[in-house]
XYZ file of C-alpha atoms in Angstrom:
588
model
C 28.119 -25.571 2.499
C 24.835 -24.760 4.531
C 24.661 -23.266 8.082
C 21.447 -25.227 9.598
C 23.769 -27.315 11.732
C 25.528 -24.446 13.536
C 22.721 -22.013 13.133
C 19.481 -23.735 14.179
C 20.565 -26.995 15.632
C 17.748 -26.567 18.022
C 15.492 -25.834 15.764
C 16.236 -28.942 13.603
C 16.275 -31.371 16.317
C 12.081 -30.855 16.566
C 9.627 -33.063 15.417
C 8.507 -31.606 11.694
C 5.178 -30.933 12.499
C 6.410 -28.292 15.310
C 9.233 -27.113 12.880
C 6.670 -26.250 10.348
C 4.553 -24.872 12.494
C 7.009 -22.998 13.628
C 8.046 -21.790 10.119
C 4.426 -20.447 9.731
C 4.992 -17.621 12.337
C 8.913 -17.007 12.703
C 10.178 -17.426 8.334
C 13.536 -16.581 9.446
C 14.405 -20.575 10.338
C 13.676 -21.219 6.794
C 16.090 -18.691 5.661
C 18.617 -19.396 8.465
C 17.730 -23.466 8.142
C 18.721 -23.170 4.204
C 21.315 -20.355 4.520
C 24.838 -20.763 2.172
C 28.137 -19.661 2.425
C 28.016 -18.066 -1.028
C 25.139 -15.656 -0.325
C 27.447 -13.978 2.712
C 29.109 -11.416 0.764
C 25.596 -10.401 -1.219
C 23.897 -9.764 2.044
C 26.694 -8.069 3.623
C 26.861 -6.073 0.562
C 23.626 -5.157 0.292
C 22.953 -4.285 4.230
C 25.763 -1.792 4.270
C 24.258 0.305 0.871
C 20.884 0.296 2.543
C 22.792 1.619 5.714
C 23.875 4.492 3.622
C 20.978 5.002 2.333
C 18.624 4.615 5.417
C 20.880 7.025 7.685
C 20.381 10.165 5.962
C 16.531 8.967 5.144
C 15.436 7.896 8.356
C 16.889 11.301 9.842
C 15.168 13.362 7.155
C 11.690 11.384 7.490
C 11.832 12.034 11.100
C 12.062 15.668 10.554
C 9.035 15.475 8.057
C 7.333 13.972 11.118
C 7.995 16.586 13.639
C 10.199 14.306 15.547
C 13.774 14.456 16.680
C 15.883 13.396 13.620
C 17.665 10.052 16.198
C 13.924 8.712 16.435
C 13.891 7.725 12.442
C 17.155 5.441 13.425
C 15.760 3.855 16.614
C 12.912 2.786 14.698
C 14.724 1.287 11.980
C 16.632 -0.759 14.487
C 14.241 -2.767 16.221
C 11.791 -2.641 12.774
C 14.409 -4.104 10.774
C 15.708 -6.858 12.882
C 11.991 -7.602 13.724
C 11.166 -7.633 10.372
C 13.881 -9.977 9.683
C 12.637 -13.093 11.880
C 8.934 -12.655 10.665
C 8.781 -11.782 7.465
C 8.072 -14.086 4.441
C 9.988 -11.340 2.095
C 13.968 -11.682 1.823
C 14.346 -8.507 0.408
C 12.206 -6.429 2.630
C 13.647 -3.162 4.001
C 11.514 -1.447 6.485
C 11.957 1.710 8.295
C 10.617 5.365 8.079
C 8.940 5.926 5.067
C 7.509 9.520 3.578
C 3.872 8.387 3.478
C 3.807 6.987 7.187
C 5.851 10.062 8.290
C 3.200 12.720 6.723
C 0.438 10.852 8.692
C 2.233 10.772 11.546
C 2.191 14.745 11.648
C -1.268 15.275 10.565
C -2.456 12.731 13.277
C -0.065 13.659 16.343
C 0.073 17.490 15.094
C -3.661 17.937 16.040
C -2.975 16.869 19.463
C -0.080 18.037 20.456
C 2.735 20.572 19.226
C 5.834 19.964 17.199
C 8.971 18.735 18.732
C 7.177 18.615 22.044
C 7.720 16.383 24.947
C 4.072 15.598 24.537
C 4.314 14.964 20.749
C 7.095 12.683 20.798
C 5.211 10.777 23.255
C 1.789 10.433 21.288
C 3.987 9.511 18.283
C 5.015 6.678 20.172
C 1.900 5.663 20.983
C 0.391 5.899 17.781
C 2.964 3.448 16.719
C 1.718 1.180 19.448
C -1.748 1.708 18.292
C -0.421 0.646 14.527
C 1.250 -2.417 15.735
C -1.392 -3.575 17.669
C -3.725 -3.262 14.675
C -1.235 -4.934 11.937
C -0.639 -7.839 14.543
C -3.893 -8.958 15.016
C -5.027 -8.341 12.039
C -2.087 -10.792 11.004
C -3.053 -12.867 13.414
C -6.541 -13.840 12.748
C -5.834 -13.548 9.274
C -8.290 -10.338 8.084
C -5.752 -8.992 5.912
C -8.517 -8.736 2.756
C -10.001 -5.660 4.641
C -6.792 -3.405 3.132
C -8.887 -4.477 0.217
C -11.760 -1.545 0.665
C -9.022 0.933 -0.532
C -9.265 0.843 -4.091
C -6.167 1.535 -6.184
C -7.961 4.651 -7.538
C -7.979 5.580 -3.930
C -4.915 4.755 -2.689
C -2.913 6.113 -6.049
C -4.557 9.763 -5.282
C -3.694 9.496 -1.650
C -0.413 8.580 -2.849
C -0.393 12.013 -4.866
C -1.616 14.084 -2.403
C 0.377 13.162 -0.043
C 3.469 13.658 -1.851
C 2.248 17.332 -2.812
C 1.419 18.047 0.593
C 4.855 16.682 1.584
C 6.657 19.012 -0.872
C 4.570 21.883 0.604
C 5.602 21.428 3.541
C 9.368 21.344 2.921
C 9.506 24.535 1.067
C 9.814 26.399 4.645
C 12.793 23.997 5.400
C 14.646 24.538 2.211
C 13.680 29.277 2.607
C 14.909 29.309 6.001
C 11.298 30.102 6.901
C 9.539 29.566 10.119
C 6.116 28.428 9.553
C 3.777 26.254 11.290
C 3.525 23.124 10.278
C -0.019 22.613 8.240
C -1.140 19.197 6.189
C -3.227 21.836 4.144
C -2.165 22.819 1.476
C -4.277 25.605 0.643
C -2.817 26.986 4.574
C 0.978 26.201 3.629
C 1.405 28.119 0.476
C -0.177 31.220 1.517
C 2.093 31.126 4.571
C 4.780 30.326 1.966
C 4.119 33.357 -0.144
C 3.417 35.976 2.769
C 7.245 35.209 4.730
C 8.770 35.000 0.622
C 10.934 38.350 1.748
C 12.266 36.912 5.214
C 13.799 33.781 3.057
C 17.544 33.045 4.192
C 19.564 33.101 0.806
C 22.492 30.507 2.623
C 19.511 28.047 3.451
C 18.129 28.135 -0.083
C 21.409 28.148 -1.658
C 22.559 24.309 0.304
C 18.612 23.133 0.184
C 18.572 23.985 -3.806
C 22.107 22.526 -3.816
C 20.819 19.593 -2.033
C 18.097 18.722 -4.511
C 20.251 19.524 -7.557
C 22.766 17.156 -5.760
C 20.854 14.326 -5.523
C 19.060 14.803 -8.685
C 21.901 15.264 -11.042
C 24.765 13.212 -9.457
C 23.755 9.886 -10.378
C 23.793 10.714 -14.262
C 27.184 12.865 -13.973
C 28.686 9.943 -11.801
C 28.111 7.478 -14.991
C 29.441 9.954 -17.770
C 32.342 10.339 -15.420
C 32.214 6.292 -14.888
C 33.433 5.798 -18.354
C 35.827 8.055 -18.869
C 37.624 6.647 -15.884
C 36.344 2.981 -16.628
C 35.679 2.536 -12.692
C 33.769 -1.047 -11.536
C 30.227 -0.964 -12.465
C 29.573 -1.999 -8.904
C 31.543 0.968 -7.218
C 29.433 2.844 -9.403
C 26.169 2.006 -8.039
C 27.122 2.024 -4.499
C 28.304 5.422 -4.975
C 25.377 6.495 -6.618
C 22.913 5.175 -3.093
C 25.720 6.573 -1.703
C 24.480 10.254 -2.654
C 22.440 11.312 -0.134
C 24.985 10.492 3.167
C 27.455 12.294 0.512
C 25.295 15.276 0.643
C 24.837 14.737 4.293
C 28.452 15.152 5.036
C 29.408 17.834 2.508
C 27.124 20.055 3.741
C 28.096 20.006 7.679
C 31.494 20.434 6.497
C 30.424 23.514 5.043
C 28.320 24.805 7.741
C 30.839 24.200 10.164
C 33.829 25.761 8.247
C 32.235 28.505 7.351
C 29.984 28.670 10.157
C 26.623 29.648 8.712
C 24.815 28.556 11.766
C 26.437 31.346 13.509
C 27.241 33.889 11.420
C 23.916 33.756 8.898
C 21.729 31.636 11.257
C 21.299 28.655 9.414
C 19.114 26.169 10.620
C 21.219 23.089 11.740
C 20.398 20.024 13.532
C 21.858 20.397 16.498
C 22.856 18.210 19.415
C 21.743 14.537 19.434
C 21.979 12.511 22.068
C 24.403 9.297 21.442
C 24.207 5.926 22.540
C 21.727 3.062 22.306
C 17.624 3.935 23.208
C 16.365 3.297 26.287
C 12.972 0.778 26.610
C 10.160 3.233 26.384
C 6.762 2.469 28.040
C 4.233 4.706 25.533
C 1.530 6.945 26.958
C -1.453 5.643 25.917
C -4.195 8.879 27.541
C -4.629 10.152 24.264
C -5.033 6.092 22.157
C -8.533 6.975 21.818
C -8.012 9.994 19.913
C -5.296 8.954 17.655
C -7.195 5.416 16.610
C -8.204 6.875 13.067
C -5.368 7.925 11.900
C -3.694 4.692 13.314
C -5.980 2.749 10.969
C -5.050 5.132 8.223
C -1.468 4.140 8.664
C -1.844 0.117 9.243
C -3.452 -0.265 6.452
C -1.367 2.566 4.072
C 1.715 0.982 5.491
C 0.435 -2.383 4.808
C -0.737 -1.612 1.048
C 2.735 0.131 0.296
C 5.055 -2.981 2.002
C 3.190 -5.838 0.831
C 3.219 -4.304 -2.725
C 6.810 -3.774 -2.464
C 7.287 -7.259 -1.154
C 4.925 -8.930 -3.927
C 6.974 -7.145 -6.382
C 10.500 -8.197 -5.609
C 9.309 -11.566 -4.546
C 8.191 -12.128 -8.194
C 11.439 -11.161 -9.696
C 12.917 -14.063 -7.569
C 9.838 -16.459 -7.540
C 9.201 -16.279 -3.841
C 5.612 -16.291 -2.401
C 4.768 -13.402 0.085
C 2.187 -14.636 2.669
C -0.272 -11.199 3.118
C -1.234 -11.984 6.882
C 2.098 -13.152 7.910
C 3.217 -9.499 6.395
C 0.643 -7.996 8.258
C 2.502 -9.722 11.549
C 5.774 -8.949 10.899
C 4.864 -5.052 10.393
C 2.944 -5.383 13.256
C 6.112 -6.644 15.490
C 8.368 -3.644 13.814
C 5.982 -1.352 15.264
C 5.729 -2.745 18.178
C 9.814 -3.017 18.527
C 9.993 0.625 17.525
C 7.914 1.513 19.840
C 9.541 -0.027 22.935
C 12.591 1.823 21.434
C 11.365 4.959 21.311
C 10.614 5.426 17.858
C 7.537 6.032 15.736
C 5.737 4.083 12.629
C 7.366 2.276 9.687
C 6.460 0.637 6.891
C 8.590 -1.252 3.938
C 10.541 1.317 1.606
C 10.182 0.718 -1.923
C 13.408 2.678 -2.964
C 15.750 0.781 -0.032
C 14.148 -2.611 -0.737
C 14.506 -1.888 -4.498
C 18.664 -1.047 -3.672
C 18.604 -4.202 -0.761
C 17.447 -6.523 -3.542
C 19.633 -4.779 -6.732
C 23.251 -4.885 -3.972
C 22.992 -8.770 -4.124
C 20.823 -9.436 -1.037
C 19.940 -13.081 -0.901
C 17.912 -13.144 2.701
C 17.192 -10.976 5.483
C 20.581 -11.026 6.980
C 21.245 -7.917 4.922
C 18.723 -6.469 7.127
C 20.946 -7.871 10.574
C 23.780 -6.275 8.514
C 22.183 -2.636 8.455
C 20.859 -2.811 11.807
C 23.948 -3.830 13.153
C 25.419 -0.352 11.322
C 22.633 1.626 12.486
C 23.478 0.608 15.969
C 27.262 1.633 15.453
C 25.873 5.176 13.872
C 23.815 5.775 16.866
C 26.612 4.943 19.488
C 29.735 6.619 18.134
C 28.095 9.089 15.374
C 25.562 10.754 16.388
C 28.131 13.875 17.329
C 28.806 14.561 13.896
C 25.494 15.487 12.869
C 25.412 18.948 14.869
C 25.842 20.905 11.888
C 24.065 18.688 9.358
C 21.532 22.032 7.762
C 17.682 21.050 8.351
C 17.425 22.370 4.797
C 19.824 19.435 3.796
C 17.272 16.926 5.326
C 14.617 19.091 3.379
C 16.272 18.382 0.140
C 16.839 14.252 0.828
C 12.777 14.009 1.519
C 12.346 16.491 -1.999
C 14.532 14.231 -4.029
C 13.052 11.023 -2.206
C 8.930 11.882 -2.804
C 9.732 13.102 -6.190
C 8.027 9.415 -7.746
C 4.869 9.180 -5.484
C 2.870 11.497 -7.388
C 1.901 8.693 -9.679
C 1.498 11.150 -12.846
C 1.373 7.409 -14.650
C -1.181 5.458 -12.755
C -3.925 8.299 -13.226
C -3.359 8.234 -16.860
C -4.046 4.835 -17.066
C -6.672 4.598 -14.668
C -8.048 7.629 -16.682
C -7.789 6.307 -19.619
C -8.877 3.199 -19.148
C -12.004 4.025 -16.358
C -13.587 7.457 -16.416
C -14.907 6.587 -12.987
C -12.399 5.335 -11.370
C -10.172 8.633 -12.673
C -13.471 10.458 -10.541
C -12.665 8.688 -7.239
C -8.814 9.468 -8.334
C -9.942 12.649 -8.302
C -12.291 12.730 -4.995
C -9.423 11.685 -3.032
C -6.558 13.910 -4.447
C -8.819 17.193 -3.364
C -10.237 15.757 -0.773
C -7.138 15.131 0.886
C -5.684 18.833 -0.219
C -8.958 20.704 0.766
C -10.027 18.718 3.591
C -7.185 16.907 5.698
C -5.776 13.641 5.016
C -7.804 11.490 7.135
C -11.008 13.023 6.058
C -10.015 12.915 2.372
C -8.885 9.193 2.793
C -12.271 8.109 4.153
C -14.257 10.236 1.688
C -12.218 8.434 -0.808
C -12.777 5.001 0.465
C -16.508 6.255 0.365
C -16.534 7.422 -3.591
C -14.919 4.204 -4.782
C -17.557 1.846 -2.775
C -20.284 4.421 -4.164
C -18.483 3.930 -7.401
C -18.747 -0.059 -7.062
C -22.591 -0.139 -5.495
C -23.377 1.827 -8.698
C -21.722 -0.638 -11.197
C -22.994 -3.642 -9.379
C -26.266 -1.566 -9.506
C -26.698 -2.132 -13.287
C -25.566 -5.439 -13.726
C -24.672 -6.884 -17.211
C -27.351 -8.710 -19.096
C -27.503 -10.150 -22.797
C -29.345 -12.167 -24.684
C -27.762 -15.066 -26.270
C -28.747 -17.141 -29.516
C -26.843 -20.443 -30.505
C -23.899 -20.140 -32.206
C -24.356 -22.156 -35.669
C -24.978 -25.949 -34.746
C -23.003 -25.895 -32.018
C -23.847 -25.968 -28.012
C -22.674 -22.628 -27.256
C -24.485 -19.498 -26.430
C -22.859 -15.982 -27.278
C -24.559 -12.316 -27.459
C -26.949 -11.110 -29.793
C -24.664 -7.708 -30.444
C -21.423 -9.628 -30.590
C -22.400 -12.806 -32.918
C -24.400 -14.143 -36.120
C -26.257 -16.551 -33.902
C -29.872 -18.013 -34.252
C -32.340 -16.995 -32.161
C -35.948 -18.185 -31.651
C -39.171 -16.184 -31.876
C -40.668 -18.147 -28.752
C -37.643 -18.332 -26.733
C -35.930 -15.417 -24.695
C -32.628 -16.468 -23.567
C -30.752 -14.029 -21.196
C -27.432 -14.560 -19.773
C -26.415 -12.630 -16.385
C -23.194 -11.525 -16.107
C -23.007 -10.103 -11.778
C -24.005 -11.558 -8.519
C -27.400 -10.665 -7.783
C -28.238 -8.750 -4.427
C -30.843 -5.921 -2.923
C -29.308 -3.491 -5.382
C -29.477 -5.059 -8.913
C -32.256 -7.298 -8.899
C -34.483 -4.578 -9.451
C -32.646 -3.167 -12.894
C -32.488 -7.261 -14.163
C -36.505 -7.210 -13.571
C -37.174 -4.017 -15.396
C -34.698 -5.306 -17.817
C -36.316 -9.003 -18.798
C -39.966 -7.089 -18.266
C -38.834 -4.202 -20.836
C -37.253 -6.937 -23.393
C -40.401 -9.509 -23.170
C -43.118 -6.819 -23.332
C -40.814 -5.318 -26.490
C -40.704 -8.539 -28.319
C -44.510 -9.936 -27.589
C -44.119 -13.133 -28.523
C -42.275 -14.931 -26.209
C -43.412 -17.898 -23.847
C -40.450 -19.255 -22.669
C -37.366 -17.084 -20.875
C -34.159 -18.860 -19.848
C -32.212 -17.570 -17.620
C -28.157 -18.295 -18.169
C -26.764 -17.809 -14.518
C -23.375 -19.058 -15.605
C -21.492 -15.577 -14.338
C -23.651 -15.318 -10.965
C -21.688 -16.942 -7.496
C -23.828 -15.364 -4.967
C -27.795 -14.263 -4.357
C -28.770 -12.608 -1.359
C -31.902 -13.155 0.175
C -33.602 -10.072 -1.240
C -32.941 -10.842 -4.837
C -34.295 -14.330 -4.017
C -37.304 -12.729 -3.254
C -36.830 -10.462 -6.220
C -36.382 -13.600 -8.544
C -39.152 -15.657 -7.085
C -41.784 -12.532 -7.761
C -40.367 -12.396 -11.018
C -41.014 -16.605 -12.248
C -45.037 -15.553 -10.370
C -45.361 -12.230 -12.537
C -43.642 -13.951 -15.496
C -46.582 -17.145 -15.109
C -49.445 -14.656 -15.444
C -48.126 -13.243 -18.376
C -48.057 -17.168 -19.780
C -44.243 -17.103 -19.711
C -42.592 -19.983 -18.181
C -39.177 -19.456 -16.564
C -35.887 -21.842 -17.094
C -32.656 -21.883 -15.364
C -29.352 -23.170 -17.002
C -25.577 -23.562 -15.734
C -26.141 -22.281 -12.009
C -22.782 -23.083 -10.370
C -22.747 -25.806 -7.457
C -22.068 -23.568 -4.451
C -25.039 -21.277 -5.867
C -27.305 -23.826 -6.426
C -26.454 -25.264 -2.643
C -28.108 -22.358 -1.151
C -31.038 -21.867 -3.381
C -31.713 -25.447 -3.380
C -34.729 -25.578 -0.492
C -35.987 -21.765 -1.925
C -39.226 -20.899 -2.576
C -37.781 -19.231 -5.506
C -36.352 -22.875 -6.986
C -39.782 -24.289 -6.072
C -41.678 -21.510 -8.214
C -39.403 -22.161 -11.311
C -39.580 -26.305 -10.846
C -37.284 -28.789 -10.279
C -37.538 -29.966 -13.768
C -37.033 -26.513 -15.227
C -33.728 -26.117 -14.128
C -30.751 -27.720 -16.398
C -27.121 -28.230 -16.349
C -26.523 -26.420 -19.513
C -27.741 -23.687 -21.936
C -27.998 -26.072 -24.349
C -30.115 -28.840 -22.433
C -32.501 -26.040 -21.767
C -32.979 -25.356 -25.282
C -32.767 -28.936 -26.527
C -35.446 -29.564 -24.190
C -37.856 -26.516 -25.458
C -36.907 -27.852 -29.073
C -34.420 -25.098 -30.292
C-alpha cells in the first residue's frame, strides 16, 4: 500500500509540470510520493544503527575540530533532515566527517584559538561560507569545477590528511597537552619532547579504545557461532561498538574516578537541550574563503562519490548539482544551529544502506534520535575520557590513507604517482591548504605537459580494406608519395607546435613525399592559435611542393573552422569525409 495520498496530497493535486518541477529541486516528494508500507521497518532499522554510530562519531569529530563535542550532533541534525528533502541519494548519511573536521582546524586554528568563544564562532561561519558556495554552485549548475582536483590529487590529500589526523590524536590518547598543529613535522617533535609527562590511565583506555574497536567485530563473530545468535543482531552490535566503548569507559572513569584521582582528561559538562538559532559572525568571511573552497569542494568529491557508489548497487541516478544543493542546505541548516561543516560519511552511509534503508526516512529516523540524545542525554557524557573520543577518530581514519589507490595509480601512471606524491608532502611540509593548491597545480602542469606532446601516427591501409591503422601496430601498405598522419588530441597554443616539428621532421626524413593527409578523426576542438599554427603549416608545406588533405574532421569541428583562413589554404575540395576517400582520390 503506498503513502502519496496521506503524505503529499498537496503535492499530488498540482498540475505535472509544477510537480516535476518541483521534483527537480526538493527529491524527497518522489520518495515520499512512491513511499511503501514494507520499506518502514528497513528505514527505521537502519536510522537507529546510524544513530549509534553517528553519536559517538559526531562527538569525536568535533573534538578533532577543536569544537565542543555537542556541536558534531547539532550539525548532524539540521544536515541530515536537510539532506533528506534535497537529496537525489536514498542512502545518503551526512554529518561530521574526519576530512571536513581536519580542515576545519587548520582553517579556523589560524585565526583564532581552540575551544574559544571566538573559534566556535568562525567555525560557524566557515560553514556558512561552505554552504553558500555548494548552493550556488548547485544552483547554476558548475558542479564540473570539483573536476580540477585530479584523483591523484585528491587520493594524496586523502593520505595526508589522515596522517596528520593520527598525529594529532596521539596527545589525546598520552594524556599530553600540546598545541594543536596541522604540521606534522611540529606535532611529533612536540610528541617526543612531553613522551615522559604521558598519563599511563589515559593511554591505558585510549589503547583500550583502539584495540576495542579494532578487534571486537572479529571476536563478536567467533563468539556469534558458538552461540548461533541472529546474523542481524550481529551486525548491529558490531556498529554498535563504538557507543559500546563510549559507555564502558565513563563507567569506568566514574567508578573509579580517574578524572579525580589520576587527572584524566574527561569531557565534561555539556549543555542539554535543543540549539538555539545562531546568527554567524561573518568579520573574519574574508579570511576563511580558501579554506571554505577547500572544504566545498573536498566535501563535495567525498559525498557525491559515496552517493554514486551506493546508488549503483541499487540502480539509482545521483544528480551532481542537485548534490551540490542539498550539501549546500546541510550547511546552511547546521549553521543556523550552531554547528560547523559536514559532508556525506562513507562508513555511516555504507551501514545506512547495509541496515535495510530503502529512502531517506532512515535519515528522519536518526535525526529524530539525535534530537532525543541531545535533550535528555547529554548528562551522561561528563565522564566520557577525551582519549576515548581519540581512539573512535583512530579506529575511524584508519582506511583513508589509500595505501591501494597509490599503488595503482603508481603502477599504472608514473606521473600521476608524482602529483600523488606533490600533494602528500606538500600537505605534511607545507599546510593543508597550501599543499592542496600546489597539488591542484602539479596535476594541471602534469596535464598541460601531456596535452603538450600530443599523439601522432602514421597510418597505411589495412589490406584491401577502408581502414587506416598505425605503421608500428599493423602490416599495412603504405605509399612512397603519400604521408598519412592521424592525430590523436585536441589541438591548442601548446601542441601545435610539437605536431609541426613532428610532420616537418617525418617529411624532410622520408624526401619523397608530395601529398600529406591529415586524419583529424580524434581532434574535437582547435583554438585559434593552432588555427594559425595549421594554416602556416598547409603555406610552408606548398613551398616545399607538398599539398595538404584533411579526412574525417568531426561536424562540430568542422562548424567552426568552416569560414577559416586555415580551411581556405587547404581547399574546399581537399577536405574529405573519410581516410579512405582521401586516398581513393590521390589513387592509393
Amino acid at each position: 500500500m503506498r503513502l502519496d495520498d496521506t503524505l503529499v496530497p498537496s503535492i499530488l493535486e498540482k498540475p505535472k509540470h509544477v510537480r516535476r518541477g518541483l521534483r527537480d529541486y526538493l527529491p524527497a516528494i518522489e520518495w515520499l510520493g512512491q513511499y511503501e508500507r514494507r520499506d518502514l521497518s528497513g528505514d527505521v532499522i537502519a536510522g537507529a544503527v546510524v544513530a549509534v554510530m553517528l553519536v559517538p562519531q559526531a562527538m569525536a569529530y568535533s573534538n578533532l575540530a577543536g569544537l565542543p563535542p555537542q556541536l558534531g550532533l547539532y550539525s548532524s541534525i539540521a544536515a541530515l533532515f536537510l539532506c533528506a528533502v534535497f537529496s537525489t541519494s536514498r542512502f545518503l548519511s551526512v554529518g561530521p566527517v574526519a576530512i571536513v573536521s581536519v580542515l576545519t582546524a587548520a582553517g579556523v586554528g589560524q585565526l583564532a584559538a581552540p575551544g574559544s568563544d571566538e573559534y566556535v564562532g568562525l567555525a560557524v561561519t566557515l560553514s556558512l561560507l561552505v554552504g553558500l558556495i555548494q548552493f550556488i554552485m548547485g544552483f547554476f549548475r558548475i558542479g564540473f569545477i570539483v573536476n580540477f582536483i585530479s584523483h591523484p590529487v585528491f587520493s594524496g590529500f586523502m593520505s595526508a590528511a589522515a596522517v596528520i589526523i593520527v598525529a594529532s590524536q596521539l596527545k589525546t590518547v598520552l594524556g599530553l597537552s600540546l598545541p594543536y598543529s596541522e604540521k606534522l613535522f611540529v606535532t611529533l617533535p612536540g610528541v617526543y619532547r612531553q613522551l615522559y609527562n604521558t598519563n599511563y590511565y589515559t593511554f591505558a583506555l585510549g589503547a583500550g579504545g583502539v584495540a576495542f574497536l579494532l578487534f571486537f567485530p572479529t571476536l563478536l563473530k567467533r563468539l556469534s557461532k558458538r552461540l548461533r545468535l541472529a546474523e542481524p543482531l550481529v551486525e548491529i552490535l558490531t556498529k554498535s561498538a563504538p557507543l559500546l566503548l563510549v559507555v564502558a569507559s565513563a563507567a569506568a572513569v566514574w567508578f573509579l574516578q580517574l578524572n579525580v584521582n589520576e587527572k584524566v582528561a574527561v569531557v565534561g559538562a555539556i549543555p542539554a537541550g535543543l540549539p538555539h538559532l545562531v546568527l554567524p559572525p561573518v568579520g573574519y568571511a574574508q579570511s576563511l574563503l580558501p579554506i571554505a573552497f577547500a572544504i566545498a569542494f573536498v566535501g563535495f568529491m567525498e559525498s557525491y562519490s559515496v552517493a554514486a557508489t551506493l546508488g549503483g548497487k541499487r540502480g539509482q541516478k545521483i544528480e551532481p548539482n542537485q548534490e551540490l544543493i542539498a550539501l549546500g542546505a546541510a550547511n546552511l541548516g547546521a549553521t543556523f544551529l550552531g554547528g560547523y561543516s559536514v559532508t556525506g560519511s562513507f562508513s555511516r552511509s555504507m551501514v545506512n544502506f547495509m541496515a535495510g534503508a530503502s529512502t531517506q526516512l532512515s535519515s528522519i529516523v536518526t535525526v529524530v534520535l539525535i534530537v532525543v540524545t541531545v535533550t535528555f542525554l547529554m548528562p551522561l557524557f561528563y565522564y566520557l575520557p577525551q582519549a576515548t573520543l581519540a581512539a573512535v577518530i583512530l579506529v575511524a581514519v584508519k582506511d583513508l590513507f589509500d595505501a591501494h589507490g597509490l599503488r595503482h595509480i603508481w603502477n599504472y601512471s608514473r606521473a600521476d604517482g608524482y602529483s600523488w606524491f606533490v600533494t602528500f608532502f606538500s600537505i605534511l611540509i607545507f599546510d593543508i591548504q597550501v599543499g592542496i593548491l600546489i597539488g591542484a597545480i602539479a596535476a594541471i602542469t602534469l596535464y598541460l605537459w601531456r596535452t603538450s606532446q600530443p599523439h601522432v601516427v602514421v597510418v597505411g591501409r589495412v589490406g584491401n580494406t577502408e581502414h587506416f591503422r598505425s605503421v608500428s601496430r599493423y602490416d599495412v601498405t603504405t605509399f612512397p608519395s603519400v604521408l598519412a598522419v592521424r592525430v590523436d588530441e585536441n589541438l591548442y597554443f601548446a601542441n601545435t607546435k610539437y605536431l609541426e616539428d613532428y610532420l616537418f621532421y617525418t617529411v624532410l626524413q622520408t624526401g619523397q613525399i608530395q601529398h600529406l593527409v591529415l586524419i583529424l578523426s580524434g581532434v574535437n576542438f582547435i583554438d585559434v592559435s593552432a588555427l594559425d599554427t595549421l594554416e602556416k603549416l598547409v603555406v610552408e608545406m606548398k613551398a616545399l611542393g607538398i599539398t595538404v588533405y584533411l579526412a574525417e574532421i568531426k561536424g562540430r569541428t568542422m562548424d567552426k573552422i568552416e569560414d577559416s583562413d586555415f580551411i581556405n589554404a587547404v581547399g574546399r575540395e581537399n577536405v574529405f569525409l573519410t581516410a579512405h576517400e582521401a586516398m581513393s582520390y590521390l589513387g592509393c
